[in-house]
Amino acid sequence: MAVYFGADYYPEHWPRERWETDAALMEEMGIDVVRMAEFSWEKMEPREGEFHFEWLKEAITLLAAHGIKTVLGTPTAAPPAWIIEKNPEIQPIDSNGIQHHFGGRHHDCQSNAVYREHIRRFVTKMAETFRDNPNVIGWQIDNELGNSHGDLCFCPSCENRFRDWLREKYGTIDALNKAWGTAFWSQGYSSFEQVQAPKITASGKNPSQMLDWKRFCSDLIVEFQQFQIDIIRSICPPSQFITHNFMGFADKVSYFDLGKSLDFASHDQYPGGYFAQAPHQPNERLAAELDFVRGTKEKNFWIMEQQSGITGWECMGRAPKPGQLSMWSMQSIAHGADTIVYFRWRVCTVGTEQYWHGILPHSGKPGRRYQELKSFIHKVRPLMAEIQGVSPKPDVGIVFSYDQEYAMQIQPHNPELTYIGQVMRYYKGFYKKNIPVDFLSDQGDFSRYKLLIAPLQYLMDPVLEKKYADYVRAGGHLLLTMRTGVKDRNNICMSDRELPGALSEVVGLEVSDYDCLWETSLKVKWGSKEYRAEKWSDIIELKGASSLAECASEFYAGSPAVTVNSYGDGLAYYVGNEPGEELMDRLLEELTEKAGVSPILETPEGVEVMSRRKENTEYIFVLNHTEDTQKLEIPSDWESCLEGQEKELKPFAFQVYVKSV
Ligand code: GAL
Ligand code: ZN
């Protein structure tokens, strides 16, 4: 399955006469694969049971004549109007009880049994039609599952499924009452039938119920995908892969769970974001989402949608500057993408996405973006062949947990505190130093990392406590933060010990009190220098740990703010606040030195360095995110990997080197 570059193609938006021109232009550009049909249900089944796959077969064959393979999307994110007319009940209902209607996309309830039957009929037929097609190499299930479901669906069907999920989890209603602490505000239930989805309430909700609801919604999406995977697997040969396009840190479904039965993960990478993050999203955020998607399956991935022009629906973002689209593509590759599919081949003239630009402009005439990406593809193709399956191998891991994220969303403590925000603080610290990072779930293998960062381990259980303790005892360097070990997995505050609970022994301290720093910050003194911390401050009592930095303001001035404890053969750090940028830099200096982790290369600000490594060879990617020419000191044992690499790095240019390790 060697495929490197692709385009998201919608032949049904264009006259048949144009297809040939498109295919020829794609071939010339170096396109190997297209993704098609993920929103084209109505074109494939305009009336119930009346299937029209001819046009799609024809497009596949025509593209194949130009050496281009196809990935097919199941179009279940856009059920056609005739389905809605027949079964309006499949339209989702939000937490206010308001139904969302046809006219956009994602107007489907993912638990609805009637909708499942429509899916079964359609996907079965689609799979049977294309299982033997030698040019169809794989499938994408639905599209960006969880997207447009800010509020998921609270319809009677979903509510019933929630009750089943709770029955399965708790067995008895008494067990649920205990787990949710329903003694509070007279919330006790005498049967599962009384339990509702957390719809709009007159006042604050039960945090335990909300956490279970978020977990249920995630499980429902996973099951919705599995329903389709099972159909395809039962019909199509295993040589046709199955993937799904993730959205980085989107939170509606656990990508660790969603990824489990996929052959590989895919991701949609839009540096321009949804137009508003002008001129584009922060560089470290782009890098982090790529690393995160790699972490979901602990292997390389595809980009199923890589930005290829201005983004935007009603409003538009900035035009990518010359070189920027290539550099962003290279960034995806540097972090482990083995194939890059560009969204979209040609910007449409119709519909919501008239201004979400593609490789080709409205006129269809190859212009600046086509020429740039064409030369990019031709330049890096040999490298792509060489590095397939070769992954980054970081020494630093950041533990990522949807449970922690959900619990912090339900009770952020400080309105400015977010789980992703704190994770990104740490990530950015490493990113600026060109120290690669893996994301892993708390089920992952900690022992692979010299240094493990575990922010906001707010929900805790004995198994995870032991896992952290074992990691440090065996020589690991672990960092735990504020709000660790506060609650059990039911989102209920633990009361048997001082914080951080059983991990106190590992970090060598107790948190006797705390302060929520809303609209103010904390001074922290590290040696002779003063820094800033934000959002929260633990008031720490040392029980064996040493203090590295102290609070220097508030009534608890002088109490520890950052600590280290030796435990077994390792070191356990504890940070009682959210470090400001400079404090983070100081902290990571300490951590990386003690853990023996070093940067790939030191570079000026805005120049990113990343690496992919196999047995004896390391491929090093240097990316200039700035508009300035940058001078670099490239070590003498790094060999140039691409033709025509210059000493200096032009604006938005990249370089790739190889070295023996
Ligand atoms: C993605 C989506 C695409 C397209 C694109 C631009 O999120 O998967 O179908 O909508 O955004 O809006
Ligand atoms: Zn529903």
XYZ file of C-alpha atoms and ligand atoms in Angstrom:
674
model
C 0.000 0.000 0.000
C 2.530 2.603 -1.027
C 0.551 5.795 -1.559
C 1.974 9.232 -0.834
C -0.127 12.087 -2.134
C -3.779 12.551 -2.793
C -6.702 14.909 -3.193
C -10.247 14.946 -1.884
C -12.272 14.839 -5.031
C -15.960 15.496 -5.695
C -16.566 14.580 -9.347
C -20.332 14.846 -8.774
C -19.943 18.620 -8.360
C -18.603 19.006 -11.904
C -19.748 18.198 -15.430
C -18.673 14.782 -16.692
C -16.633 16.458 -19.470
C -14.317 17.969 -16.877
C -13.254 14.712 -15.217
C -10.675 13.834 -17.821
C -8.954 17.215 -17.446
C -8.931 16.811 -13.661
C -7.406 13.330 -13.854
C -4.719 14.484 -16.293
C -3.860 17.476 -14.103
C -3.721 15.226 -11.066
C -1.408 12.802 -12.790
C 0.883 15.607 -13.862
C 0.948 16.909 -10.314
C 1.838 13.540 -8.814
C -1.479 12.625 -7.191
C -1.628 8.918 -6.301
C -5.002 8.640 -4.596
C -8.351 10.395 -4.268
C -10.943 10.158 -1.555
C -14.474 10.304 -2.907
C -18.154 9.942 -2.069
C -18.155 10.644 1.686
C -21.034 13.103 1.250
C -22.724 11.677 -1.834
C -25.458 9.391 -0.540
C -28.199 11.093 -2.551
C -26.228 10.686 -5.775
C -25.759 6.985 -5.036
C -29.263 6.227 -3.753
C -31.681 8.961 -4.887
C -34.715 6.877 -3.831
C -34.894 4.017 -1.380
C -33.379 0.898 -2.890
C -32.576 2.593 -6.220
C -28.803 2.510 -6.439
C -26.677 4.530 -8.826
C -23.049 3.659 -8.482
C -22.332 3.967 -12.242
C -20.992 7.504 -12.021
C -18.676 6.597 -9.167
C -17.421 3.467 -10.922
C -16.802 5.539 -14.003
C -14.839 8.140 -12.047
C -12.777 5.421 -10.352
C -11.939 3.803 -13.701
C -11.108 7.088 -15.362
C -8.786 8.095 -12.508
C -7.190 4.641 -12.500
C -6.256 5.119 -16.142
C -4.080 7.968 -14.827
C -2.561 5.775 -12.122
C -4.773 7.137 -9.365
C -6.335 4.861 -6.714
C -9.482 5.546 -4.710
C -10.479 5.618 -1.041
C -14.255 5.591 -0.590
C -16.026 7.332 2.245
C -19.307 5.974 3.578
C -21.674 8.946 3.235
C -23.424 8.511 6.568
C -22.747 12.054 7.782
C -25.288 13.310 5.241
C -28.472 11.236 4.971
C -30.520 12.430 1.976
C -33.789 14.358 2.148
C -35.907 11.331 1.246
C -34.685 9.533 4.376
C -35.497 12.566 6.507
C -38.911 12.866 4.877
C -39.650 9.232 5.640
C -38.056 9.174 9.106
C -37.824 12.695 10.542
C -37.136 11.153 13.949
C -33.521 10.480 12.970
C -32.745 14.207 13.152
C -30.826 14.980 16.339
C -32.310 16.806 19.335
C -30.146 19.124 21.427
C -30.063 19.515 25.206
C -32.787 22.178 25.027
C -35.074 19.681 23.333
C -34.818 21.431 19.966
C -34.531 19.324 16.851
C -31.813 20.181 14.315
C -32.979 19.881 10.755
C -31.971 18.946 7.238
C -30.090 21.511 5.162
C -26.518 21.168 6.413
C -24.860 17.893 7.338
C -24.525 15.701 10.444
C -28.304 15.821 10.799
C -28.392 12.283 12.115
C -28.863 10.665 15.491
C -26.186 8.045 15.977
C -28.235 5.680 18.122
C -31.440 5.688 16.088
C -32.338 2.132 15.053
C -34.224 3.221 11.929
C -31.198 5.199 10.769
C -28.999 2.175 11.405
C -31.198 0.150 9.065
C -30.788 2.751 6.335
C -27.043 2.561 6.901
C -27.051 -1.221 6.841
C -28.898 -1.276 3.511
C -26.726 1.360 1.906
C -23.272 0.426 3.195
C -23.881 -3.259 2.395
C -24.708 -2.370 -1.183
C -21.784 0.030 -1.489
C -19.351 -2.525 -0.070
C -20.678 -5.260 -2.388
C -20.336 -2.930 -5.348
C -16.713 -2.025 -4.708
C -15.218 -5.019 -2.890
C -13.721 -6.452 -6.080
C -12.717 -3.159 -7.603
C -8.914 -3.321 -7.833
C -8.703 0.469 -7.786
C -10.478 0.878 -4.469
C -7.751 0.519 -1.877
C -9.651 1.388 1.268
C -12.525 2.957 3.135
C -13.117 5.932 5.351
C -16.069 5.480 7.718
C -18.409 8.505 7.850
C -16.561 11.832 8.173
C -15.074 13.473 11.265
C -17.300 11.607 13.719
C -18.321 13.921 16.545
C -18.099 17.043 14.374
C -21.169 19.323 14.592
C -22.296 17.366 17.609
C -21.356 20.002 20.160
C -24.312 18.953 22.148
C -24.664 15.450 20.732
C -28.177 14.078 20.645
C -30.624 13.958 23.552
C -33.500 12.291 21.707
C -35.563 9.504 23.323
C -33.525 6.877 21.482
C -30.229 8.248 22.834
C -31.702 8.569 26.299
C -32.732 4.908 26.182
C -29.333 3.844 25.013
C -27.826 5.854 27.882
C -29.989 3.881 30.331
C -28.826 0.594 28.794
C -25.239 1.759 29.080
C -25.802 2.605 32.760
C -27.507 -0.767 33.446
C -24.537 -2.519 31.917
C -22.069 -0.442 33.908
C -23.741 -0.413 37.320
C -25.955 -3.507 37.371
C -28.274 -2.132 40.029
C -29.841 1.256 40.564
C -28.400 1.300 44.085
C -24.913 1.058 42.647
C -25.682 4.017 40.366
C -27.078 6.053 43.265
C -23.896 5.461 45.193
C -21.591 6.199 42.263
C -23.392 9.436 41.422
C -23.873 10.580 45.014
C -27.582 11.100 44.485
C -28.163 11.804 48.176
C -27.455 15.394 47.124
C -30.522 17.517 46.193
C -32.845 14.549 46.430
C -31.569 13.021 43.204
C -31.960 9.355 44.204
C -33.487 6.999 41.627
C -35.553 3.894 42.254
C -35.262 2.582 38.681
C -33.111 3.136 35.594
C -36.219 4.380 33.735
C -36.146 7.516 35.890
C -32.641 8.478 34.760
C -32.544 11.150 32.057
C -29.854 12.361 29.733
C -28.392 15.585 31.209
C -30.706 17.905 29.293
C -31.227 21.525 30.221
C -31.910 21.803 33.950
C -33.119 24.618 36.151
C -29.727 24.779 37.878
C -26.314 23.074 38.008
C -26.134 19.393 37.159
C -24.727 16.306 38.807
C -21.034 16.087 37.805
C -20.989 12.298 38.018
C -23.976 12.002 35.711
C -22.369 14.436 33.272
C -19.131 12.488 33.186
C -20.962 9.255 32.457
C -22.938 11.015 29.739
C -19.739 12.191 28.028
C -18.280 8.691 28.243
C -21.523 7.243 26.905
C -21.514 9.659 23.944
C -17.947 8.674 23.126
C -18.814 4.974 23.337
C -21.855 5.538 21.142
C -19.748 7.104 18.408
C -17.258 4.240 18.625
C -20.121 1.763 18.317
C -21.634 3.739 15.413
C -18.329 3.416 13.578
C -18.003 -0.264 14.515
C -21.435 -0.980 13.068
C -20.140 0.145 9.675
C -16.742 -1.484 10.053
C -18.438 -4.827 10.709
C -20.469 -4.521 7.508
C -17.421 -3.644 5.415
C -15.187 -6.289 6.969
C -17.787 -8.962 6.333
C -17.944 -8.082 2.641
C -14.634 -6.587 1.527
C -11.198 -8.186 1.361
C -8.723 -7.313 4.131
C -6.510 -5.704 1.500
C -8.984 -2.792 1.516
C -8.028 -0.831 4.616
C -10.432 1.005 6.903
C -9.598 4.381 8.412
C -11.337 7.450 9.775
C -10.432 11.135 9.673
C -9.786 12.471 13.201
C -9.741 16.133 14.216
C -6.717 16.408 16.519
C -7.812 17.428 19.991
C -11.542 17.409 19.237
C -13.224 16.016 22.314
C -16.480 14.292 21.401
C -15.047 10.807 21.114
C -11.961 9.138 22.497
C -9.660 8.663 19.528
C -7.813 5.965 21.451
C -11.066 3.972 21.417
C -12.134 5.030 17.936
C -8.751 4.047 16.553
C -8.764 0.518 17.967
C -10.416 -1.256 15.069
C -9.004 0.952 12.308
C -6.041 -0.150 10.231
C -4.539 3.272 10.768
C -5.695 6.695 11.906
C -6.143 9.651 9.592
C -6.297 13.301 10.543
C -7.549 16.547 9.015
C -4.897 19.242 9.309
C -5.987 22.838 8.769
C -3.318 25.235 9.980
C -5.644 28.072 8.979
C -8.235 26.640 11.350
C -11.805 27.607 10.897
C -10.710 31.018 9.507
C -10.790 32.818 12.872
C -7.296 31.990 14.160
C -5.651 34.670 12.057
C -3.267 34.385 10.428
C -3.224 30.681 11.414
C -3.138 28.405 14.437
C -0.022 28.472 16.631
C 2.798 26.306 15.247
C 3.041 24.235 18.418
C -0.658 23.465 18.291
C -0.286 22.110 14.751
C 2.627 19.966 15.830
C 0.855 18.739 18.952
C -2.253 17.589 17.093
C -0.091 15.606 14.686
C 1.795 13.999 17.569
C -1.481 13.270 19.286
C -2.970 11.498 16.277
C 0.224 9.429 15.958
C -0.192 8.532 19.625
C -3.744 7.245 19.234
C -2.495 4.121 17.500
C 1.188 4.509 18.323
C 2.073 4.496 14.673
C 2.210 6.599 11.550
C -0.983 7.933 10.059
C -2.471 9.594 7.001
C -3.533 13.148 6.565
C -6.909 12.744 4.893
C -7.445 16.497 4.555
C -4.437 18.788 4.406
C -5.120 22.460 3.831
C -4.494 23.550 0.268
C -5.806 27.109 0.188
C -7.716 29.775 2.086
C -10.069 28.259 4.671
C -13.504 29.570 5.527
C -17.214 29.174 5.046
C -19.031 32.477 5.492
C -15.823 34.362 6.345
C -12.341 33.602 5.158
C -8.853 33.230 6.611
C -5.548 34.532 5.267
C -4.101 33.312 1.997
C -1.300 30.829 2.666
C 1.942 32.576 1.703
C 4.214 31.141 -0.990
C 5.884 28.053 0.450
C 3.604 27.780 3.431
C 1.379 24.995 2.089
C 4.454 22.884 1.309
C 6.051 23.626 4.651
C 2.843 22.673 6.480
C 2.697 19.462 4.428
C 6.275 18.739 5.446
C 5.367 19.390 9.063
C 2.704 16.677 8.831
C 5.270 14.327 7.324
C 7.865 15.205 9.965
C 5.454 14.136 12.696
C 4.635 10.792 11.093
C 2.217 11.204 8.177
C 2.907 8.582 5.511
C 0.389 9.927 2.995
C -0.931 13.451 2.511
C -4.342 13.950 0.895
C -5.173 17.564 0.095
C -8.568 19.071 0.766
C -9.854 19.749 -1.796
C -9.014 19.276 -5.427
C -11.005 22.291 -6.578
C -12.964 24.830 -4.572
C -16.698 24.401 -5.208
C -18.954 26.909 -6.800
C -21.951 25.722 -4.799
C -22.914 25.048 -1.212
C -21.591 25.929 2.219
C -17.940 25.503 1.311
C -17.712 27.855 -1.663
C -14.834 29.618 0.077
C -12.968 26.671 1.572
C -10.355 26.730 -1.130
C -8.634 23.841 -2.830
C -5.632 23.138 -5.001
C -7.499 24.560 -7.985
C -9.423 27.851 -7.886
C -13.045 28.247 -9.005
C -11.915 28.617 -12.616
C -10.267 25.188 -12.563
C -7.102 26.711 -14.030
C -3.932 25.471 -12.328
C -2.440 28.431 -10.494
C -0.003 29.212 -7.719
C -1.173 26.520 -5.314
C -1.171 23.805 -7.970
C 2.339 24.708 -9.121
C 3.712 24.905 -5.606
C 2.282 21.587 -4.455
C 3.244 19.919 -7.710
C 6.883 20.779 -7.260
C 6.682 19.869 -3.585
C 5.325 16.417 -4.418
C 7.935 15.738 -7.082
C 10.699 16.864 -4.776
C 9.788 14.756 -1.741
C 8.419 11.614 -3.403
C 11.710 9.642 -3.165
C 12.034 10.585 0.498
C 8.449 9.475 1.156
C 9.251 6.058 -0.275
C 12.219 5.777 2.050
C 10.490 6.793 5.274
C 7.207 4.878 5.062
C 6.513 3.425 8.508
C 9.546 5.157 10.038
C 8.259 7.007 13.122
C 9.424 9.682 15.502
C 10.880 8.097 18.655
C 10.613 10.657 21.453
C 12.113 10.248 24.930
C 9.382 12.413 26.434
C 5.770 11.302 26.833
C 2.735 13.380 27.750
C -0.095 11.347 29.235
C -3.397 12.246 27.585
C -6.753 11.270 29.059
C -10.269 12.038 27.843
C -11.574 11.222 31.315
C -9.455 14.006 32.809
C -10.453 16.359 30.025
C -14.157 15.640 30.491
C -13.981 16.036 34.251
C -12.171 19.387 33.894
C -14.749 20.557 31.346
C -17.505 19.789 33.818
C -15.744 21.669 36.643
C -12.909 23.826 35.313
C -12.259 25.289 38.789
C -10.955 28.479 37.267
C -12.937 29.611 34.215
C -9.630 30.088 32.397
C -8.314 26.626 33.138
C -8.682 23.950 30.476
C -7.188 20.524 30.227
C -5.928 21.069 26.676
C -4.627 24.492 27.700
C -2.461 22.998 30.418
C -1.335 20.089 28.241
C -0.331 22.624 25.574
C 1.691 24.671 28.086
C 3.940 21.677 28.688
C 3.977 20.663 25.046
C 4.998 24.148 23.959
C 7.889 24.137 26.394
C 9.349 21.062 24.704
C 8.393 22.245 21.223
C 10.372 25.468 21.640
C 13.425 23.411 22.579
C 13.046 21.028 19.605
C 12.546 18.094 21.941
C 10.066 15.663 20.354
C 7.128 14.470 22.413
C 4.775 11.498 22.202
C 1.233 11.553 23.502
C 0.107 8.343 25.117
C -2.963 7.222 26.965
C -2.769 6.299 30.622
C -3.140 2.695 29.416
C 0.073 3.063 27.403
C 3.573 1.797 28.163
C 5.264 4.380 30.409
C 8.594 2.541 30.462
C 9.477 3.724 26.950
C 10.021 7.277 28.186
C 12.852 8.893 30.092
C 10.509 11.652 31.106
C 6.757 11.474 31.591
C 4.539 14.529 31.978
C 1.110 13.837 33.442
C -0.876 17.082 33.745
C -4.076 17.323 35.797
C -4.428 13.702 36.897
C -7.602 14.763 38.607
C -9.505 11.464 38.569
C -7.481 8.720 40.147
C -7.764 5.028 40.864
C -5.470 2.544 42.600
C -4.344 0.930 39.339
C -3.129 4.214 37.858
C -1.565 5.273 41.169
C 0.438 2.088 41.197
C 1.427 2.514 37.569
C 2.887 5.956 38.268
C 4.616 4.727 41.419
C 6.121 1.745 39.588
C 7.355 3.960 36.774
C 9.252 6.236 39.157
C 10.492 3.391 41.346
C 12.047 1.796 38.282
C 14.008 4.946 37.486
C 11.532 7.080 35.545
C 11.252 10.858 35.765
C 7.625 11.781 36.354
C 5.961 15.165 36.602
C 2.582 15.433 38.307
C 0.677 18.646 38.733
C -1.936 20.543 40.697
C -5.268 18.745 41.029
C -3.854 15.247 41.008
C -5.767 12.532 42.852
C -8.678 14.773 43.763
C -11.530 12.500 42.694
C -12.384 8.896 42.064
C -13.464 7.672 38.633
C -17.082 8.488 39.442
C -16.142 12.166 39.687
C -16.593 12.167 43.456
C -14.109 13.920 45.745
C -11.960 11.513 47.718
C -11.810 12.140 51.441
C -9.698 9.401 52.988
C -6.365 11.226 52.668
C -4.883 14.622 52.033
C -4.194 15.373 48.366
C -2.751 13.964 46.197
C -3.885 10.758 47.935
C -1.780 7.620 47.654
C 0.618 9.454 45.302
C 1.747 11.534 48.292
C 4.483 8.978 48.965
C 5.714 9.203 45.397
C 5.901 13.001 45.274
C 6.861 13.312 48.941
C 4.337 15.974 49.920
C 0.805 16.777 50.935
C -1.419 19.549 49.674
C -2.965 20.953 52.814
C -4.898 23.801 51.199
C -5.196 25.608 47.881
C -6.123 28.855 46.183
C -7.935 29.463 42.905
C -6.182 32.377 41.167
C -8.951 33.942 39.174
C -7.970 37.144 37.397
C -4.692 37.303 39.242
C -1.372 35.520 39.111
C 1.151 34.154 41.555
C 4.788 35.140 41.957
C 7.145 32.205 42.127
C 10.777 32.406 43.132
C 13.247 29.947 41.683
C 16.748 30.669 42.975
C 17.247 34.376 42.671
C 14.760 34.828 39.835
C 11.093 35.628 39.985
C 8.542 34.047 37.657
C 4.793 33.991 37.154
C 2.346 31.149 37.689
C -1.345 31.179 36.943
C -4.841 29.950 37.610
C -4.238 27.909 40.719
C -1.904 27.442 43.613
C -1.556 24.436 45.869
C -0.367 25.099 49.396
C 2.157 22.374 49.844
C 3.641 20.698 52.910
C 6.811 18.782 52.216
C 6.920 15.181 53.413
C 10.321 14.234 52.108
C 10.427 16.158 48.822
C 12.691 19.171 48.273
C 11.394 22.486 47.134
C 12.803 23.799 43.844
C 10.762 27.004 43.757
C 8.558 28.805 46.246
C 5.463 30.969 46.156
C 6.486 34.606 46.531
C 3.136 36.291 46.921
C -0.154 35.696 48.766
C -0.552 34.604 52.375
C 1.292 31.366 51.657
C 4.453 33.089 50.360
C 7.417 30.854 51.129
C 5.542 27.589 50.653
C 6.753 25.277 47.866
C 5.487 25.801 44.318
C 7.617 23.230 42.468
C 9.115 20.189 44.172
C 11.160 17.082 43.479
C 11.305 13.840 45.386
C 13.508 10.846 44.874
C 11.501 7.710 45.019
C 13.020 4.311 44.267
C 15.451 4.832 41.416
C 13.583 7.759 39.904
C 12.510 11.337 40.485
C 8.962 12.617 40.966
C 8.298 16.298 40.328
C 5.213 18.145 41.477
C 3.995 21.512 40.212
C 1.280 23.179 42.275
C 0.196 25.727 39.670
C 0.070 26.366 35.950
C 3.505 27.741 35.095
C 3.740 30.881 32.986
C 5.947 30.621 29.913
C 9.214 31.586 31.595
C 8.636 29.422 34.616
C 7.887 26.561 32.239
C 11.188 27.156 30.437
C 13.052 27.068 33.734
C 11.219 23.938 34.833
C 11.885 22.060 31.607
C 15.542 23.018 31.746
C 15.688 21.234 35.089
C 13.672 18.214 33.981
C 15.427 17.570 30.690
C 18.852 17.923 32.231
C 18.093 15.457 35.026
C 16.365 13.011 32.672
C 19.132 13.251 30.069
C 16.908 14.473 27.250
C 18.377 16.861 24.716
C 17.159 18.929 21.764
C 17.669 17.627 18.230
C 19.123 21.020 17.321
C 19.013 24.511 18.725
C 17.336 26.907 16.360
C 16.026 30.470 16.232
C 12.423 30.998 17.294
C 9.965 29.814 14.663
C 12.241 27.137 13.258
C 10.899 23.699 14.140
C 12.964 20.531 14.190
C 11.532 17.039 14.285
C 12.837 13.575 13.534
C 11.765 10.114 12.364
C 14.080 7.266 13.231
C 14.695 3.678 12.276
C 17.427 1.254 13.335
C 20.559 3.112 12.289
C 19.168 6.122 10.568
C 17.545 9.310 11.725
C 15.730 11.644 9.351
C 15.713 15.206 10.583
C 13.212 17.784 9.394
C 13.902 21.490 9.740
C 10.942 23.796 9.120
C 10.970 27.562 8.878
C 7.605 28.853 10.096
C 8.758 32.453 9.774
C 8.785 35.014 7.019
C 12.496 35.601 7.527
C 15.524 33.844 6.156
C 17.117 31.854 8.982
C 20.735 30.861 9.401
C 21.423 27.501 10.987
C 24.420 25.612 12.296
C 23.871 22.180 10.787
C 26.141 19.555 12.401
C 28.750 18.179 10.031
C 27.540 14.585 10.266
C 24.076 15.461 8.921
C 23.765 14.717 5.233
C 21.437 16.605 2.981
C 18.464 14.475 2.002
C 16.806 16.623 -0.648
C 18.293 18.096 -3.766
C 19.345 21.706 -3.866
C 19.325 22.307 -0.125
C 20.895 25.627 0.708
C 22.799 26.579 3.836
C 20.237 29.122 4.910
C 16.554 28.577 5.302
C 14.398 30.875 3.177
C 10.989 32.046 4.437
C 8.657 29.029 4.873
C 11.339 26.711 3.507
C 12.213 23.306 4.884
C 15.213 21.016 4.844
C 15.611 17.328 5.503
C 18.800 15.670 6.705
C 19.821 12.144 7.432
C 22.321 10.960 9.967
C 23.505 7.602 11.257
C 22.644 6.759 14.826
C -13.508 19.268 7.392
C -14.466 18.275 6.758
C -14.593 18.480 5.275
C -14.778 19.917 4.962
C -13.654 20.733 5.537
C -13.780 22.209 5.265
O -13.757 19.414 8.741
O -14.065 16.952 6.996
O -15.681 17.731 4.793
O -15.995 20.311 5.486
O -13.638 20.554 6.918
O -14.856 22.799 5.896
Zn -30.453 10.621 19.357
